[in-house]
Short mmCIF file of C-alpha atoms in Angstrom, two decimals:
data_model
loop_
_atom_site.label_atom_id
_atom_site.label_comp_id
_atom_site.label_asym_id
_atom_site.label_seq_id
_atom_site.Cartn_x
_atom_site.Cartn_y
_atom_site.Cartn_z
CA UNK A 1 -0.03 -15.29 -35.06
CA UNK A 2 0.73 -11.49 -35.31
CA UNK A 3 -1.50 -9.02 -34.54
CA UNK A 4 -1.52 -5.30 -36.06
CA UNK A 5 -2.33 -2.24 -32.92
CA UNK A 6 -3.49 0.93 -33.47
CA UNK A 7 -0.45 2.08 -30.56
CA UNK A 8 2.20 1.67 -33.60
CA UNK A 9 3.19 -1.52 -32.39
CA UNK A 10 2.97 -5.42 -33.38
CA UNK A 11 2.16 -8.71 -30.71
CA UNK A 12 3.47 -12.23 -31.92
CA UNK A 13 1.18 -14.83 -30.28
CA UNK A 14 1.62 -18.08 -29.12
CA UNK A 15 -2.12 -19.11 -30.31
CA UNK A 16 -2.66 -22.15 -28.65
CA UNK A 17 -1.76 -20.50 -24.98
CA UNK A 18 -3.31 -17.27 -26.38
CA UNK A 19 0.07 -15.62 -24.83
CA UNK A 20 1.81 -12.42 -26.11
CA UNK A 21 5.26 -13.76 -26.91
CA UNK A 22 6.77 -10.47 -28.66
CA UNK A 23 5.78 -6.94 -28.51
CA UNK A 24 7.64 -4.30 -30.28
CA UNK A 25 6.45 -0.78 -31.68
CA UNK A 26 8.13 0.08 -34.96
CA UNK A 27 5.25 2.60 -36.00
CA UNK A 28 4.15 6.16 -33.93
CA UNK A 29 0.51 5.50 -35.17
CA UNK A 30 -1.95 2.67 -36.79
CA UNK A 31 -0.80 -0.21 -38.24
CA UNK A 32 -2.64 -0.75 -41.15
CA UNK A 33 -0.71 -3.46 -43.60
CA UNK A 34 1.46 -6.58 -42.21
CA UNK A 35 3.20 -9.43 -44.26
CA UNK A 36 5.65 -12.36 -43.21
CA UNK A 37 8.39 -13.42 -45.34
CA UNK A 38 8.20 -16.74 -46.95
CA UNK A 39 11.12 -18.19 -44.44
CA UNK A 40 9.32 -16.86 -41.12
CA UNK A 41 12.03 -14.47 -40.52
CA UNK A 42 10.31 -11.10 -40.91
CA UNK A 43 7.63 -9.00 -40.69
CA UNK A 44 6.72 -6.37 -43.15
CA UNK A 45 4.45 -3.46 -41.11
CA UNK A 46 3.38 -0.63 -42.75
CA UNK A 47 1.28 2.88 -41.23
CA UNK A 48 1.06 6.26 -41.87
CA UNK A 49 3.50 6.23 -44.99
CA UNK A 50 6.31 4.45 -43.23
CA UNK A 51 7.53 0.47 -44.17
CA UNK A 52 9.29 -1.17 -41.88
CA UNK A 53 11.16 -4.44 -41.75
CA UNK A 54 11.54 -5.98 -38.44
CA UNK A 55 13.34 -9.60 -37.20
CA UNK A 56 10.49 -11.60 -35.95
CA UNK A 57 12.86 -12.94 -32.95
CA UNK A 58 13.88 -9.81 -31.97
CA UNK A 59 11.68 -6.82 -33.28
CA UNK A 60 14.58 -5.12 -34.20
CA UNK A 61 14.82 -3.62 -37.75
CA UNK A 62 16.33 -4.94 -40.19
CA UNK A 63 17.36 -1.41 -41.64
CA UNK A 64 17.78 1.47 -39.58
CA UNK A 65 18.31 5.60 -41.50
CA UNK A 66 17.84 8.99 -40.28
CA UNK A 67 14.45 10.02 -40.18
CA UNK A 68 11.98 10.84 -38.15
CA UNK A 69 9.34 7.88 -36.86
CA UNK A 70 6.08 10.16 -36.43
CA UNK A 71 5.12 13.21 -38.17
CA UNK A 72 7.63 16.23 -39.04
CA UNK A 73 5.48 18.61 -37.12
CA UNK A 74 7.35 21.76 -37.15
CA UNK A 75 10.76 23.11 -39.07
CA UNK A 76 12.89 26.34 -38.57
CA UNK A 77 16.34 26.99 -40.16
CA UNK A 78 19.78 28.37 -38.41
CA UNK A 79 20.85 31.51 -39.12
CA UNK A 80 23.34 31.08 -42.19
CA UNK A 81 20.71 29.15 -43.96
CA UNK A 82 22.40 25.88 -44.08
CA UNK A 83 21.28 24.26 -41.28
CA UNK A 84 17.71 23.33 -40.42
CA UNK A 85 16.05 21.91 -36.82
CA UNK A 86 13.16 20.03 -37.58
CA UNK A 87 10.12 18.66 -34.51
CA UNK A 88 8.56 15.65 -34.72
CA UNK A 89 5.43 13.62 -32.65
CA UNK A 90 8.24 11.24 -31.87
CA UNK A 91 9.43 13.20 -29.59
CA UNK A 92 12.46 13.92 -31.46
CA UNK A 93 14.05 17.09 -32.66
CA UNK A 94 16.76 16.25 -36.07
CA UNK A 95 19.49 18.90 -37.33
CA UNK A 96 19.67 18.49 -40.80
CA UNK A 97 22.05 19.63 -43.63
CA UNK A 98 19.35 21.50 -45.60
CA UNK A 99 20.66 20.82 -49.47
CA UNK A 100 22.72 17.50 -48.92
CA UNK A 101 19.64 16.00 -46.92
CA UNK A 102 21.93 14.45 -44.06
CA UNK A 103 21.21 14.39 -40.39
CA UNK A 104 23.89 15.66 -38.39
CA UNK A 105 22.04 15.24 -34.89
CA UNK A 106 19.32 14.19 -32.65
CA UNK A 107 17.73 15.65 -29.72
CA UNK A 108 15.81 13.75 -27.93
CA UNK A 109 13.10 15.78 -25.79
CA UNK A 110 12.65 13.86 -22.30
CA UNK A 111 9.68 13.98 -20.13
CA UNK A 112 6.14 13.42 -19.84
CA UNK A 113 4.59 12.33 -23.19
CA UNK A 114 7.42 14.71 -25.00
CA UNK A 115 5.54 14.66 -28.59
CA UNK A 116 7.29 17.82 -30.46
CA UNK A 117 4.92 20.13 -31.38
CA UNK A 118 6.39 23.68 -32.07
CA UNK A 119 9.90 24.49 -32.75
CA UNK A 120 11.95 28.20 -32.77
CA UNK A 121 15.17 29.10 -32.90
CA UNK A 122 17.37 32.19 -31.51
CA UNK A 123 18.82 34.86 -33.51
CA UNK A 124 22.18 33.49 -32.90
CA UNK A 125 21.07 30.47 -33.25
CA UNK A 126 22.62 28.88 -29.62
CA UNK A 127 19.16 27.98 -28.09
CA UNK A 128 16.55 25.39 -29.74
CA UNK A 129 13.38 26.11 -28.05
CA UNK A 130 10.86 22.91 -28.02
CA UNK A 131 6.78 23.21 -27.74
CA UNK A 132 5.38 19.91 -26.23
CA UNK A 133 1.97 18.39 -25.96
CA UNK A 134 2.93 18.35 -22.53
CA UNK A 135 2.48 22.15 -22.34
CA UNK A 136 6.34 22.60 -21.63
CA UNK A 137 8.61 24.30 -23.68
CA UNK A 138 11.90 22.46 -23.52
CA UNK A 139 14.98 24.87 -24.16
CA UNK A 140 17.78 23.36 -25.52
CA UNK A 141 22.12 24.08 -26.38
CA UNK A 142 21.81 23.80 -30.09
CA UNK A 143 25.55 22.19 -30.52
CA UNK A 144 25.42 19.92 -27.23
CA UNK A 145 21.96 19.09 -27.44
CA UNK A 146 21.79 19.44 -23.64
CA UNK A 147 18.99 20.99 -21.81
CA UNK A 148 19.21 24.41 -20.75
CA UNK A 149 15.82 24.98 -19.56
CA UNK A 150 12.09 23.99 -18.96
CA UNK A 151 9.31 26.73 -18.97
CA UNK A 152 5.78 25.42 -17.19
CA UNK A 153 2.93 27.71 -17.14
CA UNK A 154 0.87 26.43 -20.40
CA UNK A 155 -1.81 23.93 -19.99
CA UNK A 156 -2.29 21.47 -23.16
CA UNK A 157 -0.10 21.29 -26.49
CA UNK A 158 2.21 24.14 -26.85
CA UNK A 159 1.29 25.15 -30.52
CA UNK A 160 3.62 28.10 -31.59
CA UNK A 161 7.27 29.46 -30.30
CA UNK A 162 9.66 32.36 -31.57
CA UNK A 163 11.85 34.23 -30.50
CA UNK A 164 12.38 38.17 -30.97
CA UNK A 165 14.51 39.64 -33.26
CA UNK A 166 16.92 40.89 -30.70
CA UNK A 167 16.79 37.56 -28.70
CA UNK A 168 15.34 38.91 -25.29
CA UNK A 169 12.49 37.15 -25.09
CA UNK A 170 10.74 34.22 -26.69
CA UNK A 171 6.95 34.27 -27.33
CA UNK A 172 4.82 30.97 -26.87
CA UNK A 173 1.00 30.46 -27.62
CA UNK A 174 -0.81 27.33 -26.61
CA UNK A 175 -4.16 25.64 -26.39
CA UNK A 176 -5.19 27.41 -23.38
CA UNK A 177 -5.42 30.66 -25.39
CA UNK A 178 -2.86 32.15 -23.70
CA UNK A 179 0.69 33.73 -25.53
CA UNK A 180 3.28 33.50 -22.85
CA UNK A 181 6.24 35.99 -22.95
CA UNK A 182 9.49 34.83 -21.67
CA UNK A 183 12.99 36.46 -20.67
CA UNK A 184 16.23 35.14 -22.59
CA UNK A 185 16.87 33.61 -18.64
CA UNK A 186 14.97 32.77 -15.81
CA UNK A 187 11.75 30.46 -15.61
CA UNK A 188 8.97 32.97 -14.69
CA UNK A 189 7.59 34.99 -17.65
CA UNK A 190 7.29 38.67 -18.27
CA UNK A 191 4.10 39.10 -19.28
CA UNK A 192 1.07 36.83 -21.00
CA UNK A 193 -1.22 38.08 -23.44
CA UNK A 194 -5.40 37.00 -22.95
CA UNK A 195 -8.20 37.39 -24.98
CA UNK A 196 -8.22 34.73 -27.52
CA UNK A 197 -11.54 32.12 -27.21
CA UNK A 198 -9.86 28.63 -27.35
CA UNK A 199 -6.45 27.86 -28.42
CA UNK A 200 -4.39 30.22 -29.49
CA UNK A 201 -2.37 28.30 -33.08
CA UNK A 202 0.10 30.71 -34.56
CA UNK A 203 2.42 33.48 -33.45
CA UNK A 204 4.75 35.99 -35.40
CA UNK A 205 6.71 38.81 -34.38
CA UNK A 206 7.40 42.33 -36.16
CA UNK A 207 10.53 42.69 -37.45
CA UNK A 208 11.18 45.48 -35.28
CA UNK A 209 10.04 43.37 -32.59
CA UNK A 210 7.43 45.72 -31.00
CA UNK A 211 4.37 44.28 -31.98
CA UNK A 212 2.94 40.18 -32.24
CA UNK A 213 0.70 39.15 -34.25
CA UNK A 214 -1.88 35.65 -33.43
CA UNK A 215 -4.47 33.65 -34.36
CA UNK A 216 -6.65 31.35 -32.63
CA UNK A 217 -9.28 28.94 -32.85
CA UNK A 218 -11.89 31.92 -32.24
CA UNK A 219 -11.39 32.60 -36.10
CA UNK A 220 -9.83 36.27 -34.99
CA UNK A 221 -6.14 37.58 -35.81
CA UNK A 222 -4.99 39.90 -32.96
CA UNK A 223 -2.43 42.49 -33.10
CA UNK A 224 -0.60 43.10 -29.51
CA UNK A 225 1.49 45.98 -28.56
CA UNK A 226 4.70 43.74 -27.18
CA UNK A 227 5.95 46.15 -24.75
CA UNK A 228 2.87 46.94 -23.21
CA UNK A 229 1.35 43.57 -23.59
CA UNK A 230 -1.78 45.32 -24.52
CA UNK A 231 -4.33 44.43 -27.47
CA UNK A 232 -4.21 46.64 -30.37
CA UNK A 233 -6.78 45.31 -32.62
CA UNK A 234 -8.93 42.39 -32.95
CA UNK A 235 -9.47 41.57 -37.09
CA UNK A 236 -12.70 39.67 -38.08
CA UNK A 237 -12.91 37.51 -41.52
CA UNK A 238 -11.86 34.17 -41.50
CA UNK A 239 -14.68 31.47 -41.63
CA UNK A 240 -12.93 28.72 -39.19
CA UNK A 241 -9.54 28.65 -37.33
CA UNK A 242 -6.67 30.74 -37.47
CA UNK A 243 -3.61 28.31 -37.96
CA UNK A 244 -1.13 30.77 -39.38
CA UNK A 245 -0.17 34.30 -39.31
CA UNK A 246 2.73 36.47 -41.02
CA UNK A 247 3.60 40.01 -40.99
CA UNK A 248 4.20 41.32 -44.19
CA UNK A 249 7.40 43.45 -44.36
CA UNK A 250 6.82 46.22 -41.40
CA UNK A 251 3.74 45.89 -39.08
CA UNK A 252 1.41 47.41 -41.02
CA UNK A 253 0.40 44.50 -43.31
CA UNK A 254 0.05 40.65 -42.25
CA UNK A 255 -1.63 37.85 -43.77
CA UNK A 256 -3.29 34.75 -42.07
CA UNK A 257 -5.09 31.44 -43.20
CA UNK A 258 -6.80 28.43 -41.71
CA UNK A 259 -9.55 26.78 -41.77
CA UNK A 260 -11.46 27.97 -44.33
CA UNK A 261 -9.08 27.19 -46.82
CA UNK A 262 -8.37 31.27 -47.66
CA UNK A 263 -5.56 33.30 -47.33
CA UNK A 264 -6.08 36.68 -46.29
CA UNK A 265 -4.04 40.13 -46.56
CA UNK A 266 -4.67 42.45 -43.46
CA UNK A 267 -3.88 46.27 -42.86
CA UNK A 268 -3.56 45.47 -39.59
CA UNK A 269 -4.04 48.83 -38.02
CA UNK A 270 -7.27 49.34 -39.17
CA UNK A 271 -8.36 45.84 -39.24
CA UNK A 272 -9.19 45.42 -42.71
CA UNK A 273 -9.52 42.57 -45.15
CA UNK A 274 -7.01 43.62 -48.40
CA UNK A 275 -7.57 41.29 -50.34
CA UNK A 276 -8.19 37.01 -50.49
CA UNK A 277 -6.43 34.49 -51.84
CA UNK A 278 -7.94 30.73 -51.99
CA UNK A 279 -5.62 27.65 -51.03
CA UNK A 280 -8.62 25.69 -51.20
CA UNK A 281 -8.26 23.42 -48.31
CA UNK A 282 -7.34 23.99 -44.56
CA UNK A 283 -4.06 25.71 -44.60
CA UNK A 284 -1.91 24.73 -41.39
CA UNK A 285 1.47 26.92 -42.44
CA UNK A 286 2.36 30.22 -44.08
CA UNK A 287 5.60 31.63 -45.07
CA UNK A 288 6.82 34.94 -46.56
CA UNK A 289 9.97 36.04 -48.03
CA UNK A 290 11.78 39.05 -46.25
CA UNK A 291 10.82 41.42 -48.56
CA UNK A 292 6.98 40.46 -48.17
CA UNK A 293 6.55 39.79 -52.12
CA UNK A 294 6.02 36.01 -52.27
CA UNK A 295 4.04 33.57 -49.94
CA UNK A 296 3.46 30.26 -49.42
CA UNK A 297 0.37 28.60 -47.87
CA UNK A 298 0.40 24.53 -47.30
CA UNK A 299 -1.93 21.95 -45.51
CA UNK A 300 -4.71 19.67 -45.35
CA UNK A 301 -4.37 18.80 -49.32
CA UNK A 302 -0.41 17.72 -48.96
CA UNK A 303 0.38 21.22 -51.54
CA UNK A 304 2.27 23.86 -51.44
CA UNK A 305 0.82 26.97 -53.47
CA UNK A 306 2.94 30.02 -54.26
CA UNK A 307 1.32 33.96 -53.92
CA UNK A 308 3.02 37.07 -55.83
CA UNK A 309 1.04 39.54 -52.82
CA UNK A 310 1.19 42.31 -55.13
CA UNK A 311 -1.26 41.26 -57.49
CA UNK A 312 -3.21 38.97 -55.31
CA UNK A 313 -2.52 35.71 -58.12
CA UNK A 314 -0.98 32.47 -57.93
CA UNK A 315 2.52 31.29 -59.34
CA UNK A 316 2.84 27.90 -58.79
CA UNK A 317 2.29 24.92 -56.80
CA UNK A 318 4.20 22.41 -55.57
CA UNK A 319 3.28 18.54 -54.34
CA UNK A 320 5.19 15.94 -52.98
CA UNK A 321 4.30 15.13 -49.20
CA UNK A 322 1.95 12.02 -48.68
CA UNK A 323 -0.05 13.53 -46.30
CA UNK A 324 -0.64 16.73 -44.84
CA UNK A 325 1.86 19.51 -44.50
CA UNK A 326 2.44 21.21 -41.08
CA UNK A 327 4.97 23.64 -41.10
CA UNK A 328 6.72 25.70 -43.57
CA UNK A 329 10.06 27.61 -43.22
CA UNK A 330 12.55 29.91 -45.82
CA UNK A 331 15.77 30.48 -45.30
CA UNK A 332 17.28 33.44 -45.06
CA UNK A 333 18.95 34.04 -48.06
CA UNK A 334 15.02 33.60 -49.40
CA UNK A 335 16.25 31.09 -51.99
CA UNK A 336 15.01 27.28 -50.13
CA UNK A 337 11.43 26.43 -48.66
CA UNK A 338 11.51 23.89 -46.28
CA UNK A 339 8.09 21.88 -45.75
CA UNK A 340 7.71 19.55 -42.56
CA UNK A 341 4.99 17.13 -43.67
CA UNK A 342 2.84 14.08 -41.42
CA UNK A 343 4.07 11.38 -43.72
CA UNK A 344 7.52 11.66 -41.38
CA UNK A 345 9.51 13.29 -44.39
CA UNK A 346 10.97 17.21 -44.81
CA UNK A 347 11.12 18.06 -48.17
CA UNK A 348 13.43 20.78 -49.90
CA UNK A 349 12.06 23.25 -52.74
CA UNK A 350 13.45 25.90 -54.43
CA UNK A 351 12.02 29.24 -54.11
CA UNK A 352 11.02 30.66 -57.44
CA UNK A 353 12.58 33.94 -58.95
CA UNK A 354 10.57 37.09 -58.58
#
């Protein structure tokens, strides 16, 4: 007798003793599907998108590739723009080839329930910085894999990491709804940044690194002076969270989205709405190109849809992902969009000509 678990993992019984004989966990989540083969040798399992063959004596898989075995929860890309680091609930963190598709490395993240929740990457591209549910960030040598550091302050998942433009600090935000500022060294950080209600989802930095930008679950989108860790303004619009925010070329102009299924353009200094944009459903990631013309908003719905910001009108769309979409990242040459989805997968599009 098998039985399915909602842990991810299957039990073969001995039904007459009503004894677990076998217990192996080839899924993250729910197990929703399982079939035997006609000759009693395996067991087809299936959850959350993933199939899985496993020996029946052994649990062991009968085919093992590179891929992530929970959701693809976060993405960034190396500087160069070949190379991307993708997080997963696994507790895993995969360096992948970005157009041949092939894994080149894995990172496991020790520690107390180490799900992978945010992901960032330094300017030159020698530190991997890991969010956990754990509320630790895990800091890691991008080419060893080894860890470098662990920064404790945060209480719940870590939801958001990056690091400045010039490298000297990296920014964190978590569910305690507080963003955490953090030297390139030492375990202690500089400053943290209060005034969010609730957990605060999304972080971005200026490009001339002197001003953040969040958004919580208090439906607001802040704008912080970085130096002085001091509020700037507080802008009021959004009907729900706050999972995303981008700065728009300088830091005069961001956009956000959430919740409420819209994507809106801010002039941030006086803390109006510019104009709206309407994904449709929640919207967990946002992604501009460098030159702040084109954006990209993906969630809830498993699609990607494409902005010109200009004249406040959609593209395209894009749809692939079983599931819902997490993260989003570009690289820098502005030419690939990287999408991290739930269904375990990353998926590779091309960014359409202006």
């Amino acid at each position: 007798m098998y039985k399915r678990q909602r842990d991810g993992s299957i039990r073969r019984w001995d039904r007459r003793k009503a004894k677990v004989l076998l217990r192996w966990i080839p899924h993250q989540t729910l197990v929703t599907h399982i079939a035997v083969s006609p000759d009693g040798k395996w067991v087809f399992s299936a959850g959350r998108n993933v199939v899985v063959e496993s020996n029946i004596a052994t649990g062991k898989p009968r085919f093992t590739w590179p891929r992530h075995s929970g959701a693809a929860t976060a993405v960034a890309v190396l500087p160069g723009g070949v190379v991307a680091i993708s997080a997963s609930a696994d507790g895993t963190m995969r360096k992948w080839e970005i157009i041949s598709g092939k894994c080149l490395g894995t990172i496991k993240v020790k520690g107390a329930t180490p799900g992978v929740y945010a992901v960032a990457v330094s300017p030159d591209g020698k530190r991997i910085a890991a969010g956990c549910k754990d509320g630790v960030i895990r800091e890691y040598d991008t080419q060893k894999g080894t860890l470098i550091r662990q920064l404790k302050g945060h209480f719940g998942y870590v939801r958001c990491l990056v690091y400045t433009h010039d490298g000297k600090r990296l920014l964190s935000s978590a569910d305690d709804g507080a963003v955490r500022i953090w030297p390139a060294e030492g375990e202690k950080p500089i400053a943290i940044l209060k005034g969010h209600r609730g957990g605060v989802l999304s972080v971005a930095v200026s490009s001339n690194d002197k001003y953040v930008l969040t958004g919580g679950r208090d439906a607001t989108v802040r704008l912080w002076d970085l130096k002085k860790a001091k509020l700037i303004k507080i802008c009021t619009g959004h009907r729900g969270w706050v999972e995303a925010v981008r700065f728009i070329g300088d830091s005069k102009y961001g956009i956000s989205a959430g919740g409420d299924g819209r994507i809106l353009k801010w002039d941030l200094r006086k803390g109006k709405i510019l104009s709206e944009m309407n994904h449709g459903k929640w919207v967990y990631a946002l992604a501009c190109t460098a030159d702040g013309k084109i954006a990209f908003a993906a969630g809830q719905d498993g699609t990607i849809t494409c902005w010109d910001l200009r004249k406040t009108r959609q593209i395209t769309h894009f749809s692939g992902h079983a599931g819902k979409i997490l993260d989003l990242a570009i690289t820098p040459d502005g030419k690939h969009l990287i999408s991290a989805g739930e269904d375990t997968t990353l998926l590779v599009w091309k960014v359409p000509s202006r």
